[in-house]
Coordinates of C-alpha atoms and ligand atoms in Angstrom, one line a residue:
M1 CA -2.0 71.5 -9.9
V2 CA -4.8 71.7 -7.4
K3 CA -4.4 71.6 -3.6
V4 CA -6.4 69.6 -1.1
S5 CA -8.1 71.7 1.5
R6 CA -10.0 69.0 3.5
V7 CA -10.0 65.2 3.6
E8 CA -13.1 63.5 5.0
E9 CA -12.5 61.0 7.8
N10 CA -12.7 57.3 6.8
S11 CA -12.7 58.3 3.1
V12 CA -10.8 56.7 0.3
A13 CA -8.5 59.7 0.4
A14 CA -7.9 59.4 4.1
E15 CA -7.0 55.7 3.7
L16 CA -4.5 56.6 1.0
G17 CA -2.8 59.1 3.3
I18 CA -3.8 62.2 1.3
L19 CA -3.6 65.3 3.6
P20 CA -4.8 68.9 3.6
G21 CA -2.1 70.7 1.7
T22 CA -1.3 67.8 -0.7
E23 CA -0.8 69.0 -4.2
L24 CA -2.5 66.8 -6.9
R25 CA -0.5 67.1 -10.1
S26 CA -1.8 64.6 -12.6
V27 CA -4.4 61.9 -13.0
N28 CA -3.7 59.0 -15.3
G29 CA -0.9 60.9 -16.9
R30 CA -2.9 64.1 -17.6
P31 CA -2.0 67.3 -15.8
V32 CA -4.6 68.7 -13.4
S33 CA -4.9 72.5 -13.7
D34 CA -8.1 73.1 -11.8
F35 CA -11.1 71.6 -10.1
L36 CA -12.7 70.8 -13.5
D37 CA -9.7 68.7 -14.6
W38 CA -9.8 67.0 -11.2
E39 CA -13.6 66.3 -11.4
F40 CA -13.5 64.9 -14.9
L41 CA -10.2 63.0 -14.8
T42 CA -11.1 61.2 -11.6
A43 CA -14.4 60.0 -13.1
D44 CA -12.5 56.9 -14.2
E45 CA -12.5 53.7 -12.1
E46 CA -8.8 53.2 -12.1
L47 CA -6.7 56.1 -11.1
V48 CA -3.0 56.8 -11.0
I49 CA -2.5 60.1 -9.2
E50 CA 0.8 62.0 -9.0
A51 CA 1.0 64.1 -5.9
R52 CA 3.3 66.1 -3.6
Q53 CA 2.7 65.8 0.1
P54 CA 2.9 69.0 2.3
D55 CA 6.4 67.9 3.5
G56 CA 7.6 67.9 -0.1
E57 CA 7.5 64.1 -0.7
E58 CA 6.6 63.1 -4.2
I59 CA 4.1 60.2 -4.2
I60 CA 2.0 58.2 -6.6
Y61 CA -1.3 56.9 -5.5
E62 CA -2.8 54.0 -7.4
L63 CA -6.4 53.1 -6.7
E64 CA -9.5 51.5 -8.0
R65 CA -12.8 53.1 -7.2
L66 CA -15.9 50.9 -6.9
D67 CA -19.2 52.2 -8.1
G68 CA -18.1 55.8 -8.3
E69 CA -17.2 55.9 -4.6
P70 CA -16.3 59.5 -3.6
L71 CA -12.7 60.1 -2.8
G72 CA -13.6 62.4 0.1
I73 CA -11.5 65.4 -0.9
S74 CA -12.3 69.1 -0.9
L75 CA -10.0 71.4 -3.0
V76 CA -8.7 74.9 -2.3
P77 CA -11.2 77.1 -4.2
P78 CA -9.8 78.1 -7.6
A79 CA -8.5 81.5 -8.5
V80 CA -11.4 83.1 -10.3
R81 CA -11.0 84.1 -14.0
R82 CA -11.3 87.9 -14.1
C83 CA -13.5 89.8 -16.5
A84 CA -11.9 91.4 -19.6
N85 CA -14.8 93.8 -20.2
R86 CA -15.7 97.1 -18.7
C87 CA -19.5 97.3 -19.1
E88 CA -20.8 100.7 -18.2
F89 CA -23.6 99.1 -16.3
C90 CA -21.4 96.7 -14.3
F91 CA -22.9 96.3 -10.9
I92 CA -19.4 95.8 -9.4
E93 CA -18.3 99.2 -10.7
G94 CA -21.4 100.6 -9.0
L95 CA -20.4 99.3 -5.6
P96 CA -19.6 101.9 -3.0
A97 CA -16.0 102.0 -1.6
G98 CA -15.1 100.2 1.6
L99 CA -16.8 96.8 1.2
R100 CA -15.0 93.6 1.7
K101 CA -12.5 92.8 -1.1
P102 CA -14.1 89.7 -2.6
L103 CA -17.2 91.8 -3.5
Y104 CA -15.2 93.8 -6.0
I105 CA -14.0 90.8 -8.0
R106 CA -15.4 91.0 -11.5
D107 CA -15.5 87.3 -12.3
D108 CA -16.2 86.0 -15.8
D109 CA -15.5 82.4 -15.5
Y110 CA -17.1 79.7 -17.7
R111 CA -16.1 77.1 -15.1
L112 CA -18.2 78.8 -12.4
S113 CA -20.9 79.2 -15.0
F114 CA -21.1 75.4 -15.3
A115 CA -20.5 74.6 -11.6
Y116 CA -22.7 77.3 -10.0
G117 CA -24.8 78.9 -12.7
N118 CA -22.9 82.2 -12.6
F119 CA -23.4 84.1 -15.9
A120 CA -20.3 84.5 -18.0
T121 CA -19.8 86.5 -21.2
L122 CA -17.2 84.0 -22.7
S123 CA -15.2 87.1 -23.7
N124 CA -12.0 85.7 -22.1
V125 CA -12.2 82.1 -23.3
K126 CA -9.3 80.8 -25.3
E127 CA -9.2 77.9 -27.8
R128 CA -8.0 75.6 -25.0
D129 CA -11.1 76.6 -23.0
I130 CA -13.4 75.8 -25.8
E131 CA -11.8 72.4 -26.2
R132 CA -12.3 71.7 -22.5
I133 CA -16.0 72.8 -22.6
L134 CA -16.5 70.4 -25.5
E135 CA -14.4 67.6 -24.1
Y136 CA -15.9 67.8 -20.6
R137 CA -19.4 68.6 -21.9
L138 CA -19.8 71.6 -19.6
S139 CA -23.5 71.9 -20.2
P140 CA -25.6 73.8 -19.5
L141 CA -23.7 77.1 -19.4
Y142 CA -25.2 80.4 -18.3
V143 CA -24.2 83.1 -20.9
S144 CA -24.5 86.8 -20.7
V145 CA -25.2 87.4 -24.4
H146 CA -26.6 91.0 -24.1
A147 CA -26.6 91.2 -27.9
T148 CA -25.7 88.9 -30.7
N149 CA -25.0 91.8 -33.0
H150 CA -21.2 92.0 -32.8
E151 CA -20.9 95.8 -33.0
A152 CA -23.6 96.4 -30.4
R153 CA -21.9 93.8 -28.1
K154 CA -18.5 95.5 -28.3
I155 CA -20.1 98.7 -27.1
L156 CA -22.2 97.0 -24.4
L157 CA -19.2 95.2 -23.0
N158 CA -16.9 98.2 -23.6
N159 CA -14.4 95.8 -25.1
P160 CA -13.3 96.1 -28.8
R161 CA -11.6 92.7 -28.7
V162 CA -14.7 90.7 -27.6
P163 CA -15.1 87.5 -29.6
D164 CA -18.2 87.1 -31.8
I165 CA -20.7 85.5 -29.5
K166 CA -22.7 84.0 -32.3
A167 CA -19.7 82.1 -33.6
Q168 CA -18.8 81.0 -30.1
L169 CA -22.3 79.7 -29.2
G170 CA -22.7 78.2 -32.7
R171 CA -19.5 76.2 -32.2
L172 CA -20.4 75.0 -28.7
A173 CA -24.0 74.2 -29.8
A174 CA -22.7 72.1 -32.6
G175 CA -20.7 70.2 -30.0
G176 CA -23.8 69.5 -27.9
I177 CA -23.5 72.3 -25.3
R178 CA -26.6 74.0 -24.2
F179 CA -27.1 77.4 -22.7
H180 CA -29.3 79.6 -20.6
S181 CA -28.9 83.1 -21.9
Q182 CA -29.5 86.6 -20.6
M183 CA -29.7 90.1 -22.1
V184 CA -29.2 93.0 -19.8
I185 CA -31.0 95.8 -21.6
V186 CA -29.5 99.3 -21.9
P187 CA -32.1 101.5 -23.5
T188 CA -31.2 102.5 -27.0
L189 CA -28.2 100.2 -27.1
N190 CA -29.7 96.7 -27.2
D191 CA -33.5 97.0 -27.1
G192 CA -35.7 97.3 -30.1
D193 CA -34.2 95.9 -33.3
V194 CA -31.0 94.7 -31.6
L195 CA -33.1 92.7 -29.1
D196 CA -35.1 91.2 -31.9
E197 CA -31.9 90.3 -33.7
S198 CA -30.6 88.7 -30.5
L199 CA -33.8 86.7 -29.9
T200 CA -33.9 85.6 -33.6
D201 CA -30.3 84.4 -33.5
L202 CA -30.8 82.5 -30.2
W203 CA -34.1 81.1 -31.4
N204 CA -32.4 79.8 -34.5
M205 CA -29.9 77.9 -32.4
G206 CA -32.8 75.6 -31.6
D207 CA -32.6 73.2 -28.6
A208 CA -29.1 74.6 -27.7
V209 CA -30.6 77.7 -26.1
L210 CA -32.7 76.5 -23.2
S211 CA -34.0 79.9 -22.1
A212 CA -33.5 83.6 -22.6
A213 CA -33.9 86.2 -19.9
V214 CA -34.4 89.9 -20.5
V215 CA -33.3 92.0 -17.6
P216 CA -33.4 95.8 -17.2
V217 CA -30.1 97.5 -16.5
G218 CA -29.7 98.0 -12.7
L219 CA -27.7 101.0 -11.6
T220 CA -26.7 102.3 -8.2
Q221 CA -25.8 105.9 -7.2
F222 CA -22.1 104.8 -7.7
S223 CA -22.4 103.5 -11.3
H224 CA -19.8 106.0 -12.4
L225 CA -19.1 104.5 -15.8
Y226 CA -22.7 104.6 -17.0
N227 CA -23.6 107.2 -19.7
G228 CA -26.7 105.5 -21.0
K229 CA -30.4 106.2 -20.6
T230 CA -32.1 104.9 -17.5
M231 CA -34.9 102.4 -17.8
D232 CA -38.3 104.2 -17.4
R233 CA -41.7 102.7 -17.2
E234 CA -42.5 103.3 -20.9
T235 CA -39.3 101.7 -22.1
A236 CA -39.8 98.7 -19.8
S237 CA -43.3 98.3 -21.0
T238 CA -42.2 98.3 -24.7
I239 CA -39.5 95.8 -24.0
L240 CA -41.9 93.6 -22.1
S241 CA -44.4 93.6 -25.0
Q242 CA -41.6 92.6 -27.3
V243 CA -40.6 89.8 -25.0
E244 CA -44.2 88.6 -24.6
R245 CA -44.6 88.5 -28.4
W246 CA -41.6 86.2 -28.6
G247 CA -42.9 84.2 -25.6
E248 CA -46.2 83.6 -27.4
K249 CA -44.4 82.5 -30.5
A250 CA -42.3 80.1 -28.4
M251 CA -45.4 78.7 -26.7
R252 CA -47.1 78.1 -30.0
E253 CA -44.1 76.5 -31.7
R254 CA -42.3 74.8 -28.9
G255 CA -44.8 74.5 -26.1
E256 CA -42.8 76.6 -23.6
T257 CA -42.4 80.3 -22.9
W258 CA -38.6 80.2 -23.6
V259 CA -38.0 83.9 -23.2
F260 CA -38.8 85.7 -20.0
G261 CA -38.9 89.2 -18.7
S262 CA -37.3 89.4 -15.3
D263 CA -39.5 90.3 -12.3
E264 CA -37.9 93.7 -12.2
L265 CA -38.9 94.4 -15.8
Y266 CA -42.5 93.6 -14.9
M267 CA -42.4 95.8 -11.8
L268 CA -40.8 98.7 -13.7
A269 CA -43.5 98.4 -16.4
G270 CA -46.2 98.3 -13.7
R271 CA -47.5 95.0 -15.1
E272 CA -48.9 92.0 -13.2
L273 CA -46.4 89.1 -13.0
P274 CA -47.4 85.9 -14.8
G275 CA -48.5 82.8 -13.0
P276 CA -46.4 79.6 -12.4
Q277 CA -47.2 78.0 -15.7
H278 CA -45.5 80.8 -17.5
Y279 CA -42.1 79.9 -15.9
G280 CA -42.1 76.2 -16.5
E281 CA -39.2 74.9 -14.5
F282 CA -38.2 78.3 -13.2
A283 CA -34.8 77.9 -14.9
Q284 CA -33.6 81.4 -14.3
I285 CA -35.1 82.0 -10.8
E286 CA -31.7 82.8 -9.4
N287 CA -31.5 85.6 -12.0
G288 CA -34.7 87.2 -10.7
V289 CA -37.0 85.6 -13.2
G290 CA -40.1 84.2 -11.6
A291 CA -38.9 84.7 -8.0
V292 CA -42.0 86.6 -7.0
T293 CA -44.3 84.0 -8.5
A294 CA -42.4 81.2 -6.8
L295 CA -42.7 83.1 -3.5
R296 CA -46.4 83.4 -4.0
M297 CA -46.5 79.6 -4.7
R298 CA -44.5 78.7 -1.6
V299 CA -46.8 80.9 0.6
A300 CA -49.9 79.4 -0.9
Q301 CA -48.6 75.8 -0.5
G302 CA -47.3 76.4 3.0
L303 CA -50.2 78.4 4.5
D304 CA -51.7 75.4 6.3
R305 CA -48.4 74.8 8.1
V306 CA -48.5 78.3 9.7
K307 CA -49.1 78.2 13.4
R308 CA -51.7 80.3 15.2
R309 CA -50.2 83.5 16.5
D310 CA -53.2 85.4 17.6
G311 CA -52.4 88.9 18.8
D312 CA -48.7 88.8 17.7
R313 CA -47.5 92.0 16.1
I314 CA -45.0 91.1 13.4
G315 CA -42.9 93.5 11.3
V316 CA -42.0 92.5 7.8
V317 CA -39.0 94.4 6.4
T318 CA -38.7 94.7 2.6
G319 CA -37.5 97.0 -0.1
F320 CA -39.6 99.4 -2.2
A321 CA -39.7 97.1 -5.2
M322 CA -41.5 94.3 -3.3
A323 CA -43.7 96.5 -1.1
P324 CA -46.8 96.6 -3.4
L325 CA -46.7 92.8 -3.9
M326 CA -46.5 92.1 -0.2
E327 CA -49.9 93.2 0.9
P328 CA -51.9 90.3 -0.5
L329 CA -49.4 87.8 0.9
L330 CA -49.6 89.4 4.4
A331 CA -53.4 89.3 4.2
Q332 CA -53.3 85.5 3.7
L333 CA -50.8 85.1 6.5
T334 CA -53.0 87.3 8.8
E335 CA -56.0 85.1 8.1
Q336 CA -54.1 81.9 8.7
S337 CA -52.2 83.0 11.8
G338 CA -54.3 85.6 13.6
A339 CA -51.2 87.8 13.8
R340 CA -51.0 91.4 12.7
F341 CA -48.4 92.0 10.2
E342 CA -46.9 95.4 9.5
L343 CA -45.0 96.1 6.3
I344 CA -41.8 98.1 6.9
V345 CA -40.3 99.5 3.7
A346 CA -36.6 100.2 4.1
Q347 CA -34.5 102.4 1.9
N348 CA -31.1 101.2 0.8
S349 CA -28.5 103.4 2.5
L350 CA -25.5 101.7 0.8
F351 CA -26.5 101.7 -2.9
G352 CA -28.9 104.6 -2.8
P353 CA -32.6 105.0 -3.6
T354 CA -32.4 103.5 -7.1
I355 CA -31.7 100.0 -5.6
T356 CA -35.0 98.8 -4.3
T357 CA -34.4 95.1 -4.1
A358 CA -35.1 93.6 -0.7
G359 CA -32.2 91.2 -0.9
L360 CA -29.7 94.1 -1.2
L361 CA -30.7 95.8 2.0
V362 CA -27.8 96.0 4.4
G363 CA -27.5 95.6 8.2
R364 CA -27.6 99.4 8.7
D365 CA -31.0 99.5 6.9
I366 CA -32.4 96.8 9.2
L367 CA -31.2 98.8 12.2
T368 CA -32.7 102.0 10.9
A369 CA -36.0 100.3 10.1
L370 CA -36.4 98.6 13.5
S371 CA -34.4 100.4 16.1
D372 CA -37.5 102.2 17.6
R373 CA -40.0 99.4 17.0
S374 CA -40.3 97.9 20.5
D375 CA -44.0 98.0 19.9
L376 CA -43.6 94.9 17.6
D377 CA -43.1 91.4 19.0
Y378 CA -40.6 90.4 16.4
A379 CA -39.8 91.0 12.7
L380 CA -39.0 89.1 9.6
I381 CA -36.1 90.3 7.4
P382 CA -35.2 89.0 3.9
A383 CA -32.9 86.0 4.3
E384 CA -31.2 87.0 1.1
T385 CA -29.6 90.0 2.8
I386 CA -27.1 87.8 4.7
N387 CA -24.5 85.4 3.4
E388 CA -23.7 81.9 4.6
D389 CA -21.7 83.4 7.4
S390 CA -24.7 85.5 8.5
V391 CA -23.0 88.7 7.4
F392 CA -24.7 91.6 5.6
L393 CA -23.1 93.3 2.6
D394 CA -22.0 96.2 4.8
D395 CA -20.2 93.8 7.1
F396 CA -22.7 94.0 10.0
T397 CA -23.2 90.5 11.4
L398 CA -26.7 89.2 12.0
E399 CA -25.7 88.7 15.6
A400 CA -24.6 92.4 16.0
V401 CA -27.8 93.6 14.4
R402 CA -29.9 91.4 16.7
Q403 CA -28.1 92.6 19.8
A404 CA -28.7 96.3 18.8
L405 CA -32.4 95.9 18.3
P406 CA -35.2 95.9 20.9
I407 CA -37.0 93.0 19.3
P408 CA -36.0 89.6 17.8
I409 CA -35.5 89.4 14.1
F410 CA -35.7 86.3 11.9
P411 CA -34.3 86.0 8.4
S412 CA -37.0 84.4 6.2
Y413 CA -37.1 83.3 2.6
D414 CA -40.8 82.9 2.3
F415 CA -42.5 83.7 5.8
I416 CA -43.6 80.1 6.1
D417 CA -40.1 79.0 7.1
V418 CA -40.4 81.1 10.2
L419 CA -44.1 81.0 10.9
E420 CA -44.4 77.2 10.8
S421 CA -42.2 77.0 13.8
E422 CA -44.0 75.9 17.0
T423 CA -42.5 78.9 18.7
T424 CA -40.8 81.7 16.7
A425 CA -37.9 81.5 19.1
V426 CA -37.1 78.0 17.7
A427 CA -36.1 79.6 14.5
V428 CA -33.3 81.8 16.0
Ligands
SF4_1 S1 -19.0 91.3 -17.9 FE1 -19.5 93.5 -17.6 S2 -21.0 93.4 -15.9 FE2 -20.0 91.5 -15.9 S3 -18.3 91.7 -14.4 FE3 -17.5 92.2 -16.5 S4 -17.7 94.4 -16.6 FE4 -19.0 93.8 -15.0

């Protein structure tokens, strides 16, 4: 059963009399257990929907949809499938206490992998789930492989009952499902030969594996489970060389890079990031693969839209990881706008100094960085630091941070989004 959360005005659902709170139980005789069933079973043109109204009345709707007309229903979000693993490197286990509850949910849900591109390990999928993936053709999926070697994967996921990922992927691939894969690398556990074995196995699955990302383990000062080695520059460089060798092979044989080191791996290794052609369609940009290169592209393409701001003094807040890469971008923006940009590198007070990603800075860090900067006219902060409700990870709201600061601040994804405004105030 799924429950309706919202019905659009003048929609098919509204005409039928479906209400928020209506339970949708079956479609054309097949039970509806979640949003996937609903999505796929209602793809038919003729629908018989068994439902229960909020007042308890059982009702059957019969309808014919013309040209895939939307029904106009939003569903109550599904209960997320919880993770059955206990990875030592789990970022959730590395969160400090006291954050809002949803941040601690360790989801591992193939449905969200298909719907939103969340990575899932497939450790908790049952036979019924495999059948659904195949029947509904949930493709592509985003899979945290980490290692195809079964013994190594058991250790990495800290789960002796984890299914064999090679067998799982092989079966799904044979059914036409495709994947984007990632390997989070824990030095000495799944780098070196284990990584080669993983890449060989994934490569041998042919077209089914659309991309492979290699990501260094990321730890906070609270990662209490972790007993492994940390990722140093030399290890990152060795892994990157291995990835690049595979990338060259892929380019020669398939005409695409296929396997990518994450931006963080390049930064840790102290190596220059590749240009846009390396990343093709930027398939794993949300996973931090090619994000810096994409930012550079967006700045280059948007420069001519930047308005003159002669004499403005603009602060740009970022984390330690991005700081060295910012200077050339700010030089271009200075030339185009006439403004003076000042890079302000903030330390992460919530996760500790090992977390240097700009997007994980919290409200308190912005306050600390800017509270005595009334000498600036305004400042740009990473837009990734706030959620869709404009709340930072430490529960500070953007509004509260703005009120506490002596200068205006503007969340920005790529500088251009703020600097192209006629007046900066428009962007507030
Ligand atoms: S799979 Fe591992 S890293 Fe992901 S949520 Fe589960 S325990 Fe955490």
